XYZ file of C-alpha atoms in Angstrom:
544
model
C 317.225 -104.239 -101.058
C 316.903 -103.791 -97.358
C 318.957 -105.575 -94.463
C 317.643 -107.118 -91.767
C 318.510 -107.195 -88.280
C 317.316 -109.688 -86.009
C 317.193 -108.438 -82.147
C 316.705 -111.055 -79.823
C 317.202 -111.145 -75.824
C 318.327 -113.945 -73.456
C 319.113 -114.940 -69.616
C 316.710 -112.459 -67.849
C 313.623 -109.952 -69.337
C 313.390 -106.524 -69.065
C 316.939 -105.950 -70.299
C 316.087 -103.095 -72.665
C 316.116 -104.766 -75.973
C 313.611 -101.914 -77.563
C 315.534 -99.232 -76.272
C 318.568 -100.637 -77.527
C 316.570 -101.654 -81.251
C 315.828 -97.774 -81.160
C 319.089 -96.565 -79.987
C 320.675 -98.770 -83.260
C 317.993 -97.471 -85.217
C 318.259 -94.261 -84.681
C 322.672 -94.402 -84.795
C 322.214 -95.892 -88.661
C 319.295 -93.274 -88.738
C 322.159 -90.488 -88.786
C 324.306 -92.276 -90.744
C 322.451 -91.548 -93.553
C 320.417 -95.151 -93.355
C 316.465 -95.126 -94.272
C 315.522 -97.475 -91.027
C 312.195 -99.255 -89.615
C 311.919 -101.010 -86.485
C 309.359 -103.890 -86.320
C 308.528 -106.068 -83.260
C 307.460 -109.910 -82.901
C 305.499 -110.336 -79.355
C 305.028 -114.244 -78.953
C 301.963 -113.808 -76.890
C 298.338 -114.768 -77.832
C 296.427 -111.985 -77.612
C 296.060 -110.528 -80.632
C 297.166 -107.243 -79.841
C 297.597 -105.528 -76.335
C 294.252 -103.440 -76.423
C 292.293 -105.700 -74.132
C 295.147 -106.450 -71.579
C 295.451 -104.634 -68.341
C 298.485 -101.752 -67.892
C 299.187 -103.532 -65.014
C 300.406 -106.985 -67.393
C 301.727 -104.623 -70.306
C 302.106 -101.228 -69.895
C 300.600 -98.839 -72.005
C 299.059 -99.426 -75.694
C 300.972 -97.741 -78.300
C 298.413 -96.336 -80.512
C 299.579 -95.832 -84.769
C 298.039 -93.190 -87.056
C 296.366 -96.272 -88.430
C 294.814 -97.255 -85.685
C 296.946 -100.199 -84.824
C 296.905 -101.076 -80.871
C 300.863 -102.021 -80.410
C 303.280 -102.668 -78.015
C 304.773 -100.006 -75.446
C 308.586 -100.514 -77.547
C 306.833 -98.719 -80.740
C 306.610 -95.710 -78.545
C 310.444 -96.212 -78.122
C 310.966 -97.066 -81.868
C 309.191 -93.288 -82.819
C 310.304 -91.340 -80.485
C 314.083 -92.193 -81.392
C 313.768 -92.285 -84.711
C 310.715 -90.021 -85.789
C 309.522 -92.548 -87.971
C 305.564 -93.300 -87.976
C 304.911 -96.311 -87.103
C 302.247 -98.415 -88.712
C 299.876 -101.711 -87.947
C 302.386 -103.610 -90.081
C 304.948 -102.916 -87.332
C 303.989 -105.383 -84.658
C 302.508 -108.435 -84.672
C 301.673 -111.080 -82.244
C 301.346 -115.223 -82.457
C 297.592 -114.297 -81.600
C 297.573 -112.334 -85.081
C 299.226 -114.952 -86.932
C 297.319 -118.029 -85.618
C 294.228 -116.071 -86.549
C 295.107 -115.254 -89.612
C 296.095 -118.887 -90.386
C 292.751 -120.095 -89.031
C 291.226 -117.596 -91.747
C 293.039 -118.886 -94.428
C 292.281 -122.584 -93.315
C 288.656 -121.883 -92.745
C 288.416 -120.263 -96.528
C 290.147 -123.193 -97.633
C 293.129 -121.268 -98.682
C 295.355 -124.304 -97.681
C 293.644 -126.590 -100.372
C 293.080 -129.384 -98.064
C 296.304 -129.882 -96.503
C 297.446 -130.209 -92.889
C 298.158 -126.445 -91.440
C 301.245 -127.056 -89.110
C 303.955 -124.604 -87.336
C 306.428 -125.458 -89.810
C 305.720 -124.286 -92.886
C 302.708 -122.251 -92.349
C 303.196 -120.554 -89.090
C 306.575 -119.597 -89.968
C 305.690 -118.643 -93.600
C 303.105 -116.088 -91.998
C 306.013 -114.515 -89.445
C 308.095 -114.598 -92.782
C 305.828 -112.792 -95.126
C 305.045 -110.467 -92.069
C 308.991 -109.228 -91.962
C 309.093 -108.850 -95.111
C 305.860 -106.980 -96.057
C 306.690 -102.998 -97.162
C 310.189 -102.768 -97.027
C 311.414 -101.628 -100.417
C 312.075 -98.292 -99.729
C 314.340 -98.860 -96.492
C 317.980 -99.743 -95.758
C 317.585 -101.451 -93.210
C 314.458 -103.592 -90.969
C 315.027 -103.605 -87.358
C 313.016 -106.699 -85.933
C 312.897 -107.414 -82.142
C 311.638 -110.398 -80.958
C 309.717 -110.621 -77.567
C 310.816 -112.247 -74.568
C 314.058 -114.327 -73.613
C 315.165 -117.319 -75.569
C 314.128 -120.550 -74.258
C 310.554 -119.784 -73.651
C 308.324 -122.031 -75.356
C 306.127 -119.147 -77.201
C 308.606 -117.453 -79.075
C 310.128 -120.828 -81.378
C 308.266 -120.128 -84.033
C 309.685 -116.865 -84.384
C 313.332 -117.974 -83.721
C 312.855 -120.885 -86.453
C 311.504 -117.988 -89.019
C 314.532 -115.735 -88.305
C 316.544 -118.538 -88.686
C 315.238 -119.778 -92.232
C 314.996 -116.103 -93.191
C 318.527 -115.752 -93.036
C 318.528 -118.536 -95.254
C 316.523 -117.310 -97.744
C 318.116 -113.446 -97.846
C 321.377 -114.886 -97.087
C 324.773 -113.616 -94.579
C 324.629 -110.504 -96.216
C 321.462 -109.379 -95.729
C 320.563 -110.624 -92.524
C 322.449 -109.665 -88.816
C 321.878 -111.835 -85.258
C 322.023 -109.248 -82.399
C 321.438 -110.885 -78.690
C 321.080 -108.897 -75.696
C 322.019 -110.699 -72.595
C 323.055 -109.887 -69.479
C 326.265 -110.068 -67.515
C 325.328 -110.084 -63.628
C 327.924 -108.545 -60.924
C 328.213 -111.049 -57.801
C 328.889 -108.919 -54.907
C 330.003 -111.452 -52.723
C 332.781 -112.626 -55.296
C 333.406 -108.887 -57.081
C 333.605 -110.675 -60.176
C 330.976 -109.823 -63.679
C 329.926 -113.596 -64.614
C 329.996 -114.376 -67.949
C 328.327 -117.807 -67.952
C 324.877 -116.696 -68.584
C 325.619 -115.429 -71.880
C 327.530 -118.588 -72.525
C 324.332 -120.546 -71.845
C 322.123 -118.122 -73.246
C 323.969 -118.346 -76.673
C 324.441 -121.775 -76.146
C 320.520 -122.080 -76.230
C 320.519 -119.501 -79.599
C 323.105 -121.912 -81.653
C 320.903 -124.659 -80.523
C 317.898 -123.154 -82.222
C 320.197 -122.431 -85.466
C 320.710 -119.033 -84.580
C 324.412 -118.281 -84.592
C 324.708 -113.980 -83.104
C 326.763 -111.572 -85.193
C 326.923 -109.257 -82.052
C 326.397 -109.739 -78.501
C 325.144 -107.014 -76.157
C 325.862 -107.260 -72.799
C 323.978 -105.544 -70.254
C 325.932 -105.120 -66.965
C 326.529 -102.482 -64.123
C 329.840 -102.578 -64.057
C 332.816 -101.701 -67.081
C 333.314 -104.628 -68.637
C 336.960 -105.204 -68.952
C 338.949 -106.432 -71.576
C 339.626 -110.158 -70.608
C 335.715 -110.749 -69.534
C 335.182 -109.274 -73.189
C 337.868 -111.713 -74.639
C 336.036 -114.533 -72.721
C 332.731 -114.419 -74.123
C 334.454 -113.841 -77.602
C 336.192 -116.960 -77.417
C 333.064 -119.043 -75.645
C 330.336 -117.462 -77.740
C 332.104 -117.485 -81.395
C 332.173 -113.549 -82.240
C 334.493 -111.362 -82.296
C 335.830 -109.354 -80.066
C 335.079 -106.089 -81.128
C 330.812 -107.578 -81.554
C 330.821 -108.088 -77.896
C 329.079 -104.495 -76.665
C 329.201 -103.326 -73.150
C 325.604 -102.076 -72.229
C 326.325 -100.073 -69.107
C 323.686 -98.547 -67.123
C 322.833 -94.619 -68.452
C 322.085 -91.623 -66.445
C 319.130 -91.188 -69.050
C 317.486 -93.245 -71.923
C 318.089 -90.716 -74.594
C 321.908 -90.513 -73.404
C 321.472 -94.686 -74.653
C 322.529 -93.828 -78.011
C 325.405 -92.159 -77.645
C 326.945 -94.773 -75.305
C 326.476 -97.576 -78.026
C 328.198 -95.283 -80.449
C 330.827 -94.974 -78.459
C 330.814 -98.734 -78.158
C 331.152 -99.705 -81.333
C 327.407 -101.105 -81.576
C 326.835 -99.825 -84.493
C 330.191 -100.224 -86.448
C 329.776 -103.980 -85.608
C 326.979 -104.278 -87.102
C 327.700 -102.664 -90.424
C 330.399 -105.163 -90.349
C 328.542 -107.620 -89.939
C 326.875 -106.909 -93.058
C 330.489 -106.640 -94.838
C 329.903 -102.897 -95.049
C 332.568 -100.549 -94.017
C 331.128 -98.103 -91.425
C 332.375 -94.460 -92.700
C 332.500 -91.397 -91.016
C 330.981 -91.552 -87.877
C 327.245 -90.858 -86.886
C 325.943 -87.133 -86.540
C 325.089 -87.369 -83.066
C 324.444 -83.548 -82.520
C 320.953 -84.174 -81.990
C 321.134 -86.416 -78.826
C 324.223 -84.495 -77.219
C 321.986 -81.425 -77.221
C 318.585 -83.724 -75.930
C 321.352 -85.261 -72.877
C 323.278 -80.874 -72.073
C 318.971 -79.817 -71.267
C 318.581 -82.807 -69.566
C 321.620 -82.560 -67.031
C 321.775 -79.241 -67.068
C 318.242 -77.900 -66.694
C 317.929 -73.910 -65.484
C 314.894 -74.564 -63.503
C 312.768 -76.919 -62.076
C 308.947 -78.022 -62.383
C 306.994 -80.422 -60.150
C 303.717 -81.990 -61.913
C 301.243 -84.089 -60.356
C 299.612 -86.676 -62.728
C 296.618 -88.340 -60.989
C 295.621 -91.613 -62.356
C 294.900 -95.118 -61.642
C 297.428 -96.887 -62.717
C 300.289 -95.507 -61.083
C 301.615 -98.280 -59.389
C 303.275 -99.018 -62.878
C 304.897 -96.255 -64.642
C 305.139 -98.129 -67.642
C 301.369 -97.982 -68.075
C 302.337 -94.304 -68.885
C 305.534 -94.665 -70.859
C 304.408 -92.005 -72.928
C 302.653 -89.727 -71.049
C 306.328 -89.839 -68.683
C 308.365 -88.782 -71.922
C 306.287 -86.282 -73.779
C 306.426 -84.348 -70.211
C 310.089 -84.816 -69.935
C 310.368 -83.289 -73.794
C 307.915 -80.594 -72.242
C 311.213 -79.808 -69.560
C 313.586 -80.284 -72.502
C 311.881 -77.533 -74.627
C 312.078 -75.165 -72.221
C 315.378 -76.518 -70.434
C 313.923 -77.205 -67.205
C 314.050 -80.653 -64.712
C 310.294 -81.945 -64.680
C 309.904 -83.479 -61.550
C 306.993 -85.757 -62.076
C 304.956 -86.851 -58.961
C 302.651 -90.339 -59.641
C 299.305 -89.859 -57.532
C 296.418 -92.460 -56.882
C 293.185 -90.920 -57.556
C 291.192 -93.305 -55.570
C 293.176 -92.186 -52.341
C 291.350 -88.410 -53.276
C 287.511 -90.089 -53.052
C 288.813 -91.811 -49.834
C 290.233 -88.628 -47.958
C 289.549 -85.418 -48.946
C 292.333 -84.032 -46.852
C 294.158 -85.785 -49.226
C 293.492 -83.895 -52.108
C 295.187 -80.069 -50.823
C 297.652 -82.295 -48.964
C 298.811 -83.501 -52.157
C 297.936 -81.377 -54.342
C 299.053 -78.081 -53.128
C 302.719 -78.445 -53.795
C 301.981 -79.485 -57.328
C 303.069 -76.275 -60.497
C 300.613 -77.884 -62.706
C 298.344 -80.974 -62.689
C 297.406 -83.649 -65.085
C 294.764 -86.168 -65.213
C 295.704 -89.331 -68.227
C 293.497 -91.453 -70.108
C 291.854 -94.655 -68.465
C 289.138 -96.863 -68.508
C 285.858 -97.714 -65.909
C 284.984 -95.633 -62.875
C 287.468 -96.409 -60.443
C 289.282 -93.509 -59.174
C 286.779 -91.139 -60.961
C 285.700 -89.120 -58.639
C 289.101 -88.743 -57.422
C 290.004 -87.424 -60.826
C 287.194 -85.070 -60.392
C 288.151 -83.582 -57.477
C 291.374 -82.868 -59.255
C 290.262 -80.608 -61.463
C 288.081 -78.926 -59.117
C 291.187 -77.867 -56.933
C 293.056 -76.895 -60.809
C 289.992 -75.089 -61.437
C 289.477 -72.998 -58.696
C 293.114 -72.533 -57.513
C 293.874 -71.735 -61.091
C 296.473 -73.964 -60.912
C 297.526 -75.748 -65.073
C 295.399 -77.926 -65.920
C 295.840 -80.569 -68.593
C 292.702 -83.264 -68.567
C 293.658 -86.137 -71.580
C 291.260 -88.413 -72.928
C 289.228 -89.569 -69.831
C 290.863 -86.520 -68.322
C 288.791 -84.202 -70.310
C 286.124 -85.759 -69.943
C 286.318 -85.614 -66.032
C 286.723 -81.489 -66.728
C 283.464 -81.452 -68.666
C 281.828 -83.228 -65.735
C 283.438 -81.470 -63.466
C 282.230 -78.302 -65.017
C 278.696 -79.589 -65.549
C 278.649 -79.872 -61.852
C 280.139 -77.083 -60.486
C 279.836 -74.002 -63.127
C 276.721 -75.345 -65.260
C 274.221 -76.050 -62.128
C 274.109 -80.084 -63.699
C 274.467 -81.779 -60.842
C 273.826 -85.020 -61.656
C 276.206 -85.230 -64.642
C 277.747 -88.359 -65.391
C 279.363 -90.366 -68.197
C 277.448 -93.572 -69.216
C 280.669 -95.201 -69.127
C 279.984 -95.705 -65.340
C 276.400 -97.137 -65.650
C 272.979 -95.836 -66.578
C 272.920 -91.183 -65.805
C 270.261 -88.506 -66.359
C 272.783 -86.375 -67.464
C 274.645 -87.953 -70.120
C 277.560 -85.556 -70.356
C 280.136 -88.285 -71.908
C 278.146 -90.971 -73.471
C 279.324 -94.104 -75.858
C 279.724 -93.436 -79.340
C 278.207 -95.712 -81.829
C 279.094 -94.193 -85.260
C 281.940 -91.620 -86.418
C 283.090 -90.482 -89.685
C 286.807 -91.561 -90.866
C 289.048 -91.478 -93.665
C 287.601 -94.868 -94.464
C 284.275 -93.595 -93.878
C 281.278 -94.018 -91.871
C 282.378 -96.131 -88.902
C 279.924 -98.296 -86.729
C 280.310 -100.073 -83.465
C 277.367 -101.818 -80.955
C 277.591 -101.234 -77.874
C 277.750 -104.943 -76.825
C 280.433 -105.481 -79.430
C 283.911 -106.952 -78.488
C 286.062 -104.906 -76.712
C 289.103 -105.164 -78.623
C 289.373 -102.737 -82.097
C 286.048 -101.237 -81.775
C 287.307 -97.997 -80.352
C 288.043 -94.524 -82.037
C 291.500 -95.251 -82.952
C 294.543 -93.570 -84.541
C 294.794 -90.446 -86.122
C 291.701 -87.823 -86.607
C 291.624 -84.475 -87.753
C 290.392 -81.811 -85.823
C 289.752 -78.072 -85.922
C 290.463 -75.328 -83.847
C 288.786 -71.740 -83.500
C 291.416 -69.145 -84.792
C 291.160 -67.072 -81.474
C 291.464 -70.023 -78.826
C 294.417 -70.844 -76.204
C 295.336 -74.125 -78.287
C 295.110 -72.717 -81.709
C 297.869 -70.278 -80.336
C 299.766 -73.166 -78.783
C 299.364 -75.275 -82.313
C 300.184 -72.215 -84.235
C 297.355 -73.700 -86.503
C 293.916 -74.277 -86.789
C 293.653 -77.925 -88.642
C 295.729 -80.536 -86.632
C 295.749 -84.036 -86.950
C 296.188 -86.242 -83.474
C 295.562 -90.115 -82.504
C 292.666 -91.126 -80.131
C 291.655 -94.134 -78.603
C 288.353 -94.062 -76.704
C 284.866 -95.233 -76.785
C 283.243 -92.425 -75.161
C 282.966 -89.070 -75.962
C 281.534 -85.915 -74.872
C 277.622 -85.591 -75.760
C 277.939 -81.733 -77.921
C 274.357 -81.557 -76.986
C 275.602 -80.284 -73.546
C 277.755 -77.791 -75.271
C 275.527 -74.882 -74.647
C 275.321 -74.970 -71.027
C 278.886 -75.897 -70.461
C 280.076 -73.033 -72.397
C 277.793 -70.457 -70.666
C 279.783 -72.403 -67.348
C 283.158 -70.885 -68.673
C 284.064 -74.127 -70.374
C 284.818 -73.416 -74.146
C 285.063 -75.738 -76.823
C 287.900 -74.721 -79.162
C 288.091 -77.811 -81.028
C 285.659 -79.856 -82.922
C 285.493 -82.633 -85.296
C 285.569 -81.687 -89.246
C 281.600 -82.114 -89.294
C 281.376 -80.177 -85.860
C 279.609 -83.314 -84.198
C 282.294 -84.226 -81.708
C 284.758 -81.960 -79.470
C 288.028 -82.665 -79.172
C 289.312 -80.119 -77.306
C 287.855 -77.731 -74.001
C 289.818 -74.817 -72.699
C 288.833 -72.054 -69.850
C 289.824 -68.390 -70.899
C 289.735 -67.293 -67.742
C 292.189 -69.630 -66.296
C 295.982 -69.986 -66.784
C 295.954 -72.518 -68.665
C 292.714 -75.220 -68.452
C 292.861 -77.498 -71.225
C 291.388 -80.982 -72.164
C 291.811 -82.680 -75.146
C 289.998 -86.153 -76.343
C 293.091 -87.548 -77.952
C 296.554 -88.843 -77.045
C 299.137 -86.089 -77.880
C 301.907 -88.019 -75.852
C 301.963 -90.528 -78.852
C 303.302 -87.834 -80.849
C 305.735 -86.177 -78.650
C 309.839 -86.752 -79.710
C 312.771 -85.458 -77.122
C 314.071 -83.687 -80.660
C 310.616 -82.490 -81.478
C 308.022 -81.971 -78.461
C 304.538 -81.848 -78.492
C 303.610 -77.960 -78.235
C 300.432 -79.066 -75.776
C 303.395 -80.355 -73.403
C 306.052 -77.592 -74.114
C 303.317 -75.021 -73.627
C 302.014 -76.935 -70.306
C 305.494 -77.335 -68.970
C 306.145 -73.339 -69.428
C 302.833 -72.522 -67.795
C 303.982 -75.073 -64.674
C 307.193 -73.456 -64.720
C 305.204 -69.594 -64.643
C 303.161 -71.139 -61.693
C 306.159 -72.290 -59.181
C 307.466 -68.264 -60.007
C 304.175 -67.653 -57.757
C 304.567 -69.498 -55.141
């Protein structure tokens, strides 16, 4: 029967509380433990695919096609467990699934209300597919106190209830600030931020405390005494020189061993940590050094490419070399085109991300242009291959008025909306007035490669399987003419209707792909697109 353990954070956001879920996750992970990590968001939305990067970051895409929160990209990449639509869920999800049920008269007549039926539905969401694990990881958005997230605190609480002391675990992350002025670590937060907990019924097993400085034995004693745990449950949280290093300081913190104990399990030989210590020696001490330039539009907020950041960084890790990744607006490259060589030039490789709408486009455009021609890497992803094929209609095809309809009515429909694919589920259909959120190409597609192209060499296979999310795609009607323009398509769709990959043989390395291969991408495990890109950056700053 599996265990469940409750994350929750308090005093401040942004504390790290699914980096720390995945850092536990992945230190029962090698102890043997079958784990999942699941996360509550109390917002209404329901899911993240319609919000803006700039409110949440990227959208974590599932094989299943499930739009998620940035942290599942955290929970996969440190534990190599898929993640699936089941994982996350938000009040928006719930509510409208109540409203279903109430509308089909599921509820027989009576009065739907937050307690039982809201709660019920978080319930029967935690508990849904579990019978093959150890142990359930949930995290539960945002910082107690806030008005959204009581639902979910009253159906952790009654959960515990119902699975009982041994089969449930409280862990709250709070924070433990340093006052400069006083050089003293204040524990009264986390007095007041369990304080609010108990008042919710929510008594923690283990406290995490985030804080910049050691935390010494007395201030550890302290919030013992005040917050009703033991000593050895209260967890420093230091700051770490890298994320995947995060692991291996709870370990030696005794994060893990308190919770076992928690559970009335005795902890055992210690965690195989081999893994991460090998991940952290490439990291700090890297035998080369790479600079890539990612032009995008949403760069004023890296966490709107939280993956995109990490798949490169396991791109330096496979081949043991520091990727120094430089964040460039594309819209500064339409309004200065000194800009581009200015910025561009001291770049080993560039790569152009997935986005949405026509801002910065032409910027991106330019980008490849300058990869193209100074046969610099190129790696164009989602919208970033789609630039490349109008970039290449343009300037090695002779279509000059190539466009994407994305951007408003064209001539030259290069990239155009798709209306109907083929799935695993089957035909697929989507108007083109339709709501915005769910109606894309989402999760994971097959694809296949010709035997004698760049990626199938990369790949070291010719069938792959990768996740998309997009509504546009390139129109293989302009195939023909783009090809004869140098631009190859080496990978198509099963039914050969849509490309999902573009290469150049006669560059370096040129290649765009339709889908999302950061999603896949593991610092144990990284994508070959980015180890191979990563080599052919580090190959370019040889030349220079």
């Amino acid at each position: 029967m599996a265990r469940f353990i409750f994350i929750t954070g308090g005093v401040v956001s942004s504390l790290g509380k699914g980096l720390m879920a995945a850092s536990l996750a992945a230190l029962l992970q090698a102890r043997g433990h079958r784990v999942r990590i699941r996360k509550f968001d109390p917002y209404l939305n329901v899911d993240p695919g319609t919000m803006s990067p700039y409110q949440h970051g990227e959208v974590y895409v599932t094989d299943d096609g499930a739009e998620t929160d940035l942290d599942l990209g955290h929970y996969e990449r440190f534990t190599g467990v898929p993640s699936r639509q089941s994982d996350n869920v938000t009040s928006g999800r719930i509510y409208q699934s109540i409203i279903q049920r109430e509308r089909r008269g599921d509820y027989l007549g009576a009065t739907v209300q937050v307690i039982p039926h809201v709660t019920d539905a978080i319930k029967e969401f935690a508990r849904a597919e579990v019978d093959d694990l150890d142990f359930v990881l949930c995290e539960i958005g945002g910082t107690v106190g806030d008005i959204e997230s009581l639902p979910f605190m009253e159906a952790i609480r009654q959960l515990r209830n119902d699975l009982g002391r041994d089969q449930t675990c409280f862990v709250h992350l709070t924070l433990v600030p340093y006052i400069a002025a006083a050089g003293e670590l204040k524990t009264k937060p986390t007095q007041h931020s369990v304080r609010d907990l108990t008042s919710l019924g929510i008594q923690p097993d283990v406290l995490v405390c985030r804080c910049e400085r050691e935390l010494p034995e007395t201030e550890r004693a302290k919030i013992a005494l005040f917050c009703n745990v033991p000593k050895s449950a209260v967890i420093p949280a230091l700051d770490a020189p890298s994320i995947y290093a995060v692991p291996i300081q709870y370990s030696a913190a005794g994060l893990d061993e308190a919770v076992l104990r928690a559970f009335n399990m005795e902890p055992g030989i210690p965690p195989d940590l081999r893994r991460w210590h090998d991940i952290v020696d490439a990291l700090e001490n890297p035998e080369g050094e790479v600079t890539v330039g990612v032009v995008g539009k949403y760069v004023g907020l890296p966490d709107a490419y939280k993956s995109l950041h990490e798949a490169l960084i396991h791109g330096g890790i496979a081949n043991r070399v520091k990727v120094n990744i430089r964040w460039l607006d594309a819209e500064l490259f339409e309004q200065d085109e000194a800009e581009i060589a200015a910025k561009l030039e001291p770049m080993n490789a560039i790569l152009v991300p997935g986005g949405f709408g026509e801002r910065g486009s032409e910027g991106k455009i330019a980008s490849v242009t300058f990869a193209r021609e100074r046969k610099v890497p190129y790696f164009g992803i989602c919208l970033g291959m789609q630039m490349a094929c109008i970039e290449g209609a343009r300037n090695t095809a002779g279509i000059d008025k190539a466009s994407t309809t994305e951007f408003g009515p064209t001539d030259e429909p290069v990239v155009g909306m798709i209306t109907e694919w083929m799935s695993a589920d089957g035909l697929q259909k989507r108007a083109e007035g339709g709501d915005l959120g769910g109606t894309m190409r989402l999760g994971a597609y097959d694809a296949r490669l010709d035997g004698n192209s760049h990626v199938s060499s990369i790949y070291g296979a010719n069938d792959i399987s990768e996740r998309h999310r997009h509504r546009y795609e390139v129109n293989v009607h302009y195939r023909p003419a783009l090809e004869k323009g140098g631009l190859v398509f080496s990978g198509m769709s099963p039914d050969g209707e849509l490309p999902e990959i573009v290469e150049r043989p006669d560059h370096p390395w040129f290649i765009g792909v339709q889908f999302h291969p950061e999603l896949k991408s593991k610092p144990f495990d990284p994508h070959p697109l980015f180890a191979s890109f990563i080599e052919a950056a580090l190959k370019q700053s040889r030349l220079v």
